[in-house]
Tab-separated table of C-alpha atoms and ligand atoms in Angstrom:
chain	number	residue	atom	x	y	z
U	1	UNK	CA	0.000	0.000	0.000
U	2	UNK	CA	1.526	3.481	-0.724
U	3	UNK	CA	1.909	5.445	2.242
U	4	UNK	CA	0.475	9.185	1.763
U	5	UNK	CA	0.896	11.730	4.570
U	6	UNK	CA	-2.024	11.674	7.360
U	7	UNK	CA	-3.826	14.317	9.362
U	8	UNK	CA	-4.671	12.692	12.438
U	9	UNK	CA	-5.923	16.033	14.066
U	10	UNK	CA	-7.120	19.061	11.796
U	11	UNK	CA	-7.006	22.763	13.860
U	12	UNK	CA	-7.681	26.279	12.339
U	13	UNK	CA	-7.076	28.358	15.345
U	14	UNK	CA	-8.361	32.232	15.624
U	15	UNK	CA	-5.049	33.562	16.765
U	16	UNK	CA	-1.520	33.222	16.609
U	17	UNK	CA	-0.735	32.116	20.207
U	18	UNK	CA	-3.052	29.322	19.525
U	19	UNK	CA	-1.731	28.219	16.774
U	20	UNK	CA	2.020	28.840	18.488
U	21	UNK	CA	0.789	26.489	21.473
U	22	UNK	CA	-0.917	23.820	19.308
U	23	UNK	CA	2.425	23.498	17.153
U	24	UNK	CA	4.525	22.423	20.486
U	25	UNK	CA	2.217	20.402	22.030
U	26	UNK	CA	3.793	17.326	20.420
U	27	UNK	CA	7.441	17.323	18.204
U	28	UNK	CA	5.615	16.361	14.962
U	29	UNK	CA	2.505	18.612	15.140
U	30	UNK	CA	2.614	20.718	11.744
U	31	UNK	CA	1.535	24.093	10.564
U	32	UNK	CA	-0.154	24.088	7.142
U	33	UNK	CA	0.983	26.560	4.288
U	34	UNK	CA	-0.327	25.501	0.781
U	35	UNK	CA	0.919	22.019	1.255
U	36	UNK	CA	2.667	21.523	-1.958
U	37	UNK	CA	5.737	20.047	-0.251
U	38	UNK	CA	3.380	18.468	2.631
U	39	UNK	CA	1.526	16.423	0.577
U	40	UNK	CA	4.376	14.843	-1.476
U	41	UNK	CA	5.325	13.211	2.015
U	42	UNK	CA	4.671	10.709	4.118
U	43	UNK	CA	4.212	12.265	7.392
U	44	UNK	CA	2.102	11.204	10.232
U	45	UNK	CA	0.547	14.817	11.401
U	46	UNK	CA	-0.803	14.516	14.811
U	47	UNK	CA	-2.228	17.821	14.849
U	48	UNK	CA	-2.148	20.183	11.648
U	49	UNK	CA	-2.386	23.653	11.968
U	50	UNK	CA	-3.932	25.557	9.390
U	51	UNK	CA	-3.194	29.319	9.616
U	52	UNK	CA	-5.908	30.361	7.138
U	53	UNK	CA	-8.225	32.443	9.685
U	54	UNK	CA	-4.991	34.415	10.452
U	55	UNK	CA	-5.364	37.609	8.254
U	56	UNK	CA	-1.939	36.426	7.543
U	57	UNK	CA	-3.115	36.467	3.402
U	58	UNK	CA	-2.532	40.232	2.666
U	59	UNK	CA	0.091	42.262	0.916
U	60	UNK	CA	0.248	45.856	2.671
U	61	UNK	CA	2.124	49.001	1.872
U	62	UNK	CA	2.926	52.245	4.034
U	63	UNK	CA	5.518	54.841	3.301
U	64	UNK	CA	8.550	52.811	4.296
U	65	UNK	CA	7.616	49.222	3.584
U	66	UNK	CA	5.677	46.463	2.301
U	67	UNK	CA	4.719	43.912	3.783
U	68	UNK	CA	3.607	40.626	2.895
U	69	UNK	CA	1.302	38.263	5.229
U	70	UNK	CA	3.010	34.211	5.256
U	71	UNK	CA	-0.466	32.843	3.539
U	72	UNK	CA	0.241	35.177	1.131
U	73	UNK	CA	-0.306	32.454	-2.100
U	74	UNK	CA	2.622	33.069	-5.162
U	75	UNK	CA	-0.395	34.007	-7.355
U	76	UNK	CA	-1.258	36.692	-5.335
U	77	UNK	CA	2.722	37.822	-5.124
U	78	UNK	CA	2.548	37.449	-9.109
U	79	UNK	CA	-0.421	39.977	-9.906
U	80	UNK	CA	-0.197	42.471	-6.835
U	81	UNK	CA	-0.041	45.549	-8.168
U	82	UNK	CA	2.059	46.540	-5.062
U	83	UNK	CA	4.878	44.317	-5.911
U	84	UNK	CA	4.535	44.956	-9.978
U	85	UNK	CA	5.082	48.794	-9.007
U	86	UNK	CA	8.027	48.027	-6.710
U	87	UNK	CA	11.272	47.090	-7.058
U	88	UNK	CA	10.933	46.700	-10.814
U	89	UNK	CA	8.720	43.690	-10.095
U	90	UNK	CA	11.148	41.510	-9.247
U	91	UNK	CA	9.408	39.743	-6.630
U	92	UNK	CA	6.696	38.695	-9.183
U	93	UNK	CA	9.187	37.994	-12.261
U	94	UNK	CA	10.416	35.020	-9.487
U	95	UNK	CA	7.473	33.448	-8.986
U	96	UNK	CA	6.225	33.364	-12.435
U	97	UNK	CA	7.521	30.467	-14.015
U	98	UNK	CA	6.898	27.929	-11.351
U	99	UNK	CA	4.734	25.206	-12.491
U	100	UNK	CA	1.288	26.758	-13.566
U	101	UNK	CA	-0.974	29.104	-11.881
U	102	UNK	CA	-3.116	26.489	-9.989
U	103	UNK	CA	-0.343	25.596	-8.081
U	104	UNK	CA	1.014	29.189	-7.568
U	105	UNK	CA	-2.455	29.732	-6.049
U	106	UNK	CA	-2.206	27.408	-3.003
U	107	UNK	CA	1.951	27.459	-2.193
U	108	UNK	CA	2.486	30.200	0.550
U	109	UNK	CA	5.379	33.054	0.524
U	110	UNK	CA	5.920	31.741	5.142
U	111	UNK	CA	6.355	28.031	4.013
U	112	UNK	CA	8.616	28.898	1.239
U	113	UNK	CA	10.941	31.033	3.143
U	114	UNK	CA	10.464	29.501	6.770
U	115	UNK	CA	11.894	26.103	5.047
U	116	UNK	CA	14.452	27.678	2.986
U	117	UNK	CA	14.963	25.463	-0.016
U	118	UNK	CA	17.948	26.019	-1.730
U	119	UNK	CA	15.988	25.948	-5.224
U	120	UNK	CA	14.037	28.694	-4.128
U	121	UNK	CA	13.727	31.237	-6.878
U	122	UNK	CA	11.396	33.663	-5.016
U	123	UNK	CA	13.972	33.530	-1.572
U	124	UNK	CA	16.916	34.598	-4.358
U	125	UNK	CA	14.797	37.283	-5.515
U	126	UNK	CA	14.172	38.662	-1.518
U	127	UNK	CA	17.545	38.030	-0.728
U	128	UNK	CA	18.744	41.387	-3.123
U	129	UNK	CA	15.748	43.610	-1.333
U	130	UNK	CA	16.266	44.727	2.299
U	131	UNK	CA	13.886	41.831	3.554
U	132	UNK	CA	13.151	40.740	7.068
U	133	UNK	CA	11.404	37.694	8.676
U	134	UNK	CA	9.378	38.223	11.122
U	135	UNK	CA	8.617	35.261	13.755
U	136	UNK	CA	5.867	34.904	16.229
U	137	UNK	CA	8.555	34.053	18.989
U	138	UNK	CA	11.932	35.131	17.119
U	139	UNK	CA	10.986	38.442	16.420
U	140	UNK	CA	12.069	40.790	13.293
U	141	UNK	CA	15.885	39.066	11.733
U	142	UNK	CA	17.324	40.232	8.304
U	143	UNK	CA	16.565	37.526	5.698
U	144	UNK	CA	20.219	36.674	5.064
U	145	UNK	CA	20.680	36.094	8.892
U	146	UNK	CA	17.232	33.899	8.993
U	147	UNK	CA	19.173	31.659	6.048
U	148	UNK	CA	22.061	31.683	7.826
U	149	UNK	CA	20.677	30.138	11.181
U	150	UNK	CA	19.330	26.330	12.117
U	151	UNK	CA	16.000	25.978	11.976
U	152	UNK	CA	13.784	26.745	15.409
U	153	UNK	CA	10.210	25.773	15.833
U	154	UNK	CA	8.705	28.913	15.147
U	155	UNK	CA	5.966	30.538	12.773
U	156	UNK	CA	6.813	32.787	9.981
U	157	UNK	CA	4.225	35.513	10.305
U	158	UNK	CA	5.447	37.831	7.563
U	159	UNK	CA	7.656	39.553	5.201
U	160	UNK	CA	9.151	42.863	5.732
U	161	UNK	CA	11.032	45.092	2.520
U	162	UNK	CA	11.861	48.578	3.268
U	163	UNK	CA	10.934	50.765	0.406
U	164	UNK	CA	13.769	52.188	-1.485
U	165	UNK	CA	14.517	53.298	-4.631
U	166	UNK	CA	15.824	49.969	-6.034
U	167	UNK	CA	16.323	48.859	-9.179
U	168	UNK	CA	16.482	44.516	-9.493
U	169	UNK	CA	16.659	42.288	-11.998
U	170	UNK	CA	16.036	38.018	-11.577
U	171	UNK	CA	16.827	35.714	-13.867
U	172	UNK	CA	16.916	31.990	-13.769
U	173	UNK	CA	18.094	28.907	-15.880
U	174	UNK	CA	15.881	25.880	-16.245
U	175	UNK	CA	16.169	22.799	-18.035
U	176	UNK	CA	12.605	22.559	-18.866
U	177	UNK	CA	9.447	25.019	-17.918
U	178	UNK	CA	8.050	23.367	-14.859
U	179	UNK	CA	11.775	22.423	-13.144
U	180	UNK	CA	13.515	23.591	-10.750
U	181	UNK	CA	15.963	25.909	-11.341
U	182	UNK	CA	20.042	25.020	-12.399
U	183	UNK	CA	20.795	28.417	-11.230
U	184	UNK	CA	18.617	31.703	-10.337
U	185	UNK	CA	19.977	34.999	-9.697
U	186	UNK	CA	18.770	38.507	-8.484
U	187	UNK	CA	20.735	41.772	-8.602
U	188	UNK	CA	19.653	44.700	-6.783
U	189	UNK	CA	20.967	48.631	-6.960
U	190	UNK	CA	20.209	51.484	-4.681
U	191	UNK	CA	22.362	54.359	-5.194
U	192	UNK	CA	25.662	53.105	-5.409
U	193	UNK	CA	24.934	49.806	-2.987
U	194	UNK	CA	24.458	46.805	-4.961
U	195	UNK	CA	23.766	42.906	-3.911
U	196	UNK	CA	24.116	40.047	-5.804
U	197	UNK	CA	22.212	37.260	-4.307
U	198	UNK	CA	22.497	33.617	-6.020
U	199	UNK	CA	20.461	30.957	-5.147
U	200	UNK	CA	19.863	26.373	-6.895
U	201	UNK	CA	23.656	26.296	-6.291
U	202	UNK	CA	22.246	24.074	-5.460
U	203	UNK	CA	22.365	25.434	-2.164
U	204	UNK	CA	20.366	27.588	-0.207
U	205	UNK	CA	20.568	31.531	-1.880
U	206	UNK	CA	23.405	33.553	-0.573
U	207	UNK	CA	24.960	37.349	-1.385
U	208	UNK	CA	28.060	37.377	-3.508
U	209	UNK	CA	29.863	40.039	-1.067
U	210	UNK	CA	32.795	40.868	-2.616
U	211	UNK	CA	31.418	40.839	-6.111
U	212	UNK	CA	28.461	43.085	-5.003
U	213	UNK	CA	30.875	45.907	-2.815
U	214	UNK	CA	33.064	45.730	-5.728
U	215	UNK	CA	30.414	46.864	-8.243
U	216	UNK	CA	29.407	49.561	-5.902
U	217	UNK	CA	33.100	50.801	-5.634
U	218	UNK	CA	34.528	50.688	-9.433
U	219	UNK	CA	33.885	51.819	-12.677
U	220	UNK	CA	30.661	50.630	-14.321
U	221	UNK	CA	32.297	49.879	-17.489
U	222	UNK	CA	32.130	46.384	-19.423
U	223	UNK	CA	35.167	45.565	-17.904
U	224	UNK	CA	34.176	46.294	-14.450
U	225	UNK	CA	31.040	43.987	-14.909
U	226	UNK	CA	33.054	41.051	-16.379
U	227	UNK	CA	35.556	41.041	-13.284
U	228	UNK	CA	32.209	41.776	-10.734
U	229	UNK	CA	30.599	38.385	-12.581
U	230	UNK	CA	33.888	36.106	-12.805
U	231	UNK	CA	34.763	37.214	-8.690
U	232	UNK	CA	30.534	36.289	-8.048
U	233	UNK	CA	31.084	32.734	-9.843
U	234	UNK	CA	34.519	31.952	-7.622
U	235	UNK	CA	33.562	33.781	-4.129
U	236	UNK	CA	30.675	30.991	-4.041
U	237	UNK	CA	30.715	27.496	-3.710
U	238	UNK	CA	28.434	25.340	-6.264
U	239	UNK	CA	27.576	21.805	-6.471
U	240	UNK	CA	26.540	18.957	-8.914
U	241	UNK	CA	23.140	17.254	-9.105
U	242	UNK	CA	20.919	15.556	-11.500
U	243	UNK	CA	20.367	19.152	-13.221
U	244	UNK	CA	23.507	20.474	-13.523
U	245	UNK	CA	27.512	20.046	-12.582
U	246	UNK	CA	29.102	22.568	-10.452
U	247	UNK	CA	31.340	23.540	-13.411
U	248	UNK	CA	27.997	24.324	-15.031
U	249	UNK	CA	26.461	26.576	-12.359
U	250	UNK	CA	29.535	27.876	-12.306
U	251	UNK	CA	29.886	29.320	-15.849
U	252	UNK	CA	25.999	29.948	-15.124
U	253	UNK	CA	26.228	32.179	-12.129
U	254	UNK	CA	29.294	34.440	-14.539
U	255	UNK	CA	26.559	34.948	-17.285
U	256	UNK	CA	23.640	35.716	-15.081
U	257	UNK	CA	25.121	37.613	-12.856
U	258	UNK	CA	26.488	39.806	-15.711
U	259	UNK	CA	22.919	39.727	-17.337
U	260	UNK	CA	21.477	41.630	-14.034
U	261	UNK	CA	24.161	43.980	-13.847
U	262	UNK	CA	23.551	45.023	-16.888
U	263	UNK	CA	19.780	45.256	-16.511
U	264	UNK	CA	20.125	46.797	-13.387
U	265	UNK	CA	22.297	50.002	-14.828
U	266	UNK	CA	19.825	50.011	-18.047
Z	1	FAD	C1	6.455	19.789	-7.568
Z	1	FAD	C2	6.991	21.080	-7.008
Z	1	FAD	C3	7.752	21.910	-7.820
Z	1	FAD	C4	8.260	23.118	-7.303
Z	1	FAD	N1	9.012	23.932	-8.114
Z	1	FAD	C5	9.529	25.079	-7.618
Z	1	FAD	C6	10.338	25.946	-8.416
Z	1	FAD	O1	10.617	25.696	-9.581
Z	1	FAD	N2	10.813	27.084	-7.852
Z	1	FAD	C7	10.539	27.419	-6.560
Z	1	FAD	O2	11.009	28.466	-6.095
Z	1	FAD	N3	9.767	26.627	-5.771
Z	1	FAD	C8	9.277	25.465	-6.274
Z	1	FAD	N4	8.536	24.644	-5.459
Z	1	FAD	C9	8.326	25.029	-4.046
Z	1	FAD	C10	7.029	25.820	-3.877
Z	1	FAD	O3	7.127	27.014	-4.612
Z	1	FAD	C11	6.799	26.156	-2.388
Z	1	FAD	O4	7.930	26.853	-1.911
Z	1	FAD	C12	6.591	24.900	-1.559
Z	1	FAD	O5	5.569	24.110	-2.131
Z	1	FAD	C13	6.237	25.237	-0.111
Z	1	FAD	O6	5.085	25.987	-0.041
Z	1	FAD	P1	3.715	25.365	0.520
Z	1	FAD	O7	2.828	26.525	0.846
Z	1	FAD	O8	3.202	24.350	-0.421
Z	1	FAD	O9	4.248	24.661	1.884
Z	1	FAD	P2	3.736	23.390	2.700
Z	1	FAD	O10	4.009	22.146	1.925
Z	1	FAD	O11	2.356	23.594	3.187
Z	1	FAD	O12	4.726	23.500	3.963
Z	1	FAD	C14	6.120	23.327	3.846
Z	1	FAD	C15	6.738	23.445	5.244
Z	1	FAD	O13	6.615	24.782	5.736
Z	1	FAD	C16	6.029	24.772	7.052
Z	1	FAD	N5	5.259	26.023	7.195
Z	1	FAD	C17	4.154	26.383	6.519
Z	1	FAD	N6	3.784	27.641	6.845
Z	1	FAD	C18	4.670	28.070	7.776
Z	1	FAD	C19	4.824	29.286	8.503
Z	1	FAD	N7	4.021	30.344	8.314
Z	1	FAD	N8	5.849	29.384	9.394
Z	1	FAD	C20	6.694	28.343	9.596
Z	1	FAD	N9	6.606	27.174	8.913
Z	1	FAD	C21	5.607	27.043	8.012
Z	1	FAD	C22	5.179	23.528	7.063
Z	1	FAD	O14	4.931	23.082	8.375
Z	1	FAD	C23	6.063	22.558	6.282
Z	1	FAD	O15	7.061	22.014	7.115
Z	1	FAD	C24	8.014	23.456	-5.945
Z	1	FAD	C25	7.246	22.617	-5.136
Z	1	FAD	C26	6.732	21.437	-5.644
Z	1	FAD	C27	5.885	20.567	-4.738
């Protein structure tokens, strides 16, 4: 018999203390985002915790940020007309080619980031915007720090960018439409600051720091951007998997990175 994952328990709590409580009450109790990942495993749930009566669904803007809720689905990220005006749409130019749009309308911005997948195209994206976390118990950490650390039990509540006057570019290479990733890349520029965040190494996303504070220091010139890209693709590590060698990614990450530069200063 094939073994498909199991809800013993099914809760929809009214607040997020409730929810917090019901999620340590026993080691394999699980919060609920879309379930794309869930359901493709095997787990015994005792208690699920769906976070659907939250409010947790909304993308909102003020004068220095936006904001947007964990149940937020990748459909909604893809035509908010918040995130198409911001940022050069970046956010939404991630999430658009994965899978179709049935699927993008259940899979959940919290799950994606709170589990961190190093495929991630929309956590790449983030990762070259001033983006916080925010957790229920761990409080308000800079993206790249929330990568960084071992997971906690905790709930993702939301996504914080500050507003700025950023330019960003994304782009990805995929073998196929529908697959993962080889390679994804964002580049971000504000002022003079640039970051160049690259993610399917197949690692989890991570900032190329010397490449970026090297762009913001020289020359933009075609030579300038050829060094930036060659010092991205040998600051970072790569590896090899059923998609692509690390030699690949590597002689990837030199062409996209160079191809959001250039986009970027456009
Ligand atoms: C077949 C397939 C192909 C995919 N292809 C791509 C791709 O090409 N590019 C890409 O970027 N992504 C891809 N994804 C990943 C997808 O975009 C989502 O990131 C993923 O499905 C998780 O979102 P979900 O809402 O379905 O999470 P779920 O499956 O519901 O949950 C995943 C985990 O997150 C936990 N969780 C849920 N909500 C929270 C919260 N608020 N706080 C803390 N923990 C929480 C759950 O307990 C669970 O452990 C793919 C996924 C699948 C299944």
């Amino acid at each position: 018999m094939i073994k498909l994952f199991q809800i013993k328990n099914y809760a929809i709590p009214n607040t997020i203390e409730e929810a917090y409580q019901l999620l340590n009450e026993k080691r394999a109790n699980t919060l609920l985002g879309g379930c794309g990942f869930l359901k493709m495993g095997k787990k015994t749930i005792p208690t699920a915790i769906d976070l659907s009566h939250l409010g947790l669904d909304k993308i909102k803007e003020d004068e220095n940020a936006i904001e947007i809720g964990a149940m937020t689905s990748f459909r909604a990220v893809e035509v908010s007309s918040i995130l198409n005006d911001h940022f050069d749409g970046i956010l939404p130019r991630a999430v658009k080619e994965i899978l179709g749009v049935q699927f993008r309308n259940v899979v959940t911005v919290g799950a994606t980031v709170y589990s961190r997948y190093g495929f991630s195209d929309f956590i790449t994206a983030l990762l070259a915007l001033d983006a916080y976390v925010i957790l229920y118990k761990g409080g308000k950490i800079p993206l790249a720090a929330f990568l960084a650390q071992g997971c906690q039990k905790d709930i993702l509540i939301k996504i914080v960018i500050l507003k700025k006057n950023t330019r960003a570019a994304f782009h990805a290479m995929r073998n196929s439409q529908g697959d993962y990733a080889i390679l994804n890349v964002a580049v971000s520029k504000e002022n003079n600051e640039f970051k160049i965040a690259v993610g399917a190494r197949p690692q989890r996303a991570m900032i190329a720091r010397e490449a970026s504070k090297l762009l913001g220091e020289g020359q933009l010139s075609e030579a300038m951007i050829e060094e930036v890209s060659i010092l991205a693709a040998k600051e970072l590590t790569f590896g090899s998997n059923m998609r692509g060698t690390k030699e690949y990614r590597q002689i990837l990450c030199k062409a996209l990175v160079k191809r959001g530069i250039k986009e970027v200063l456009s």
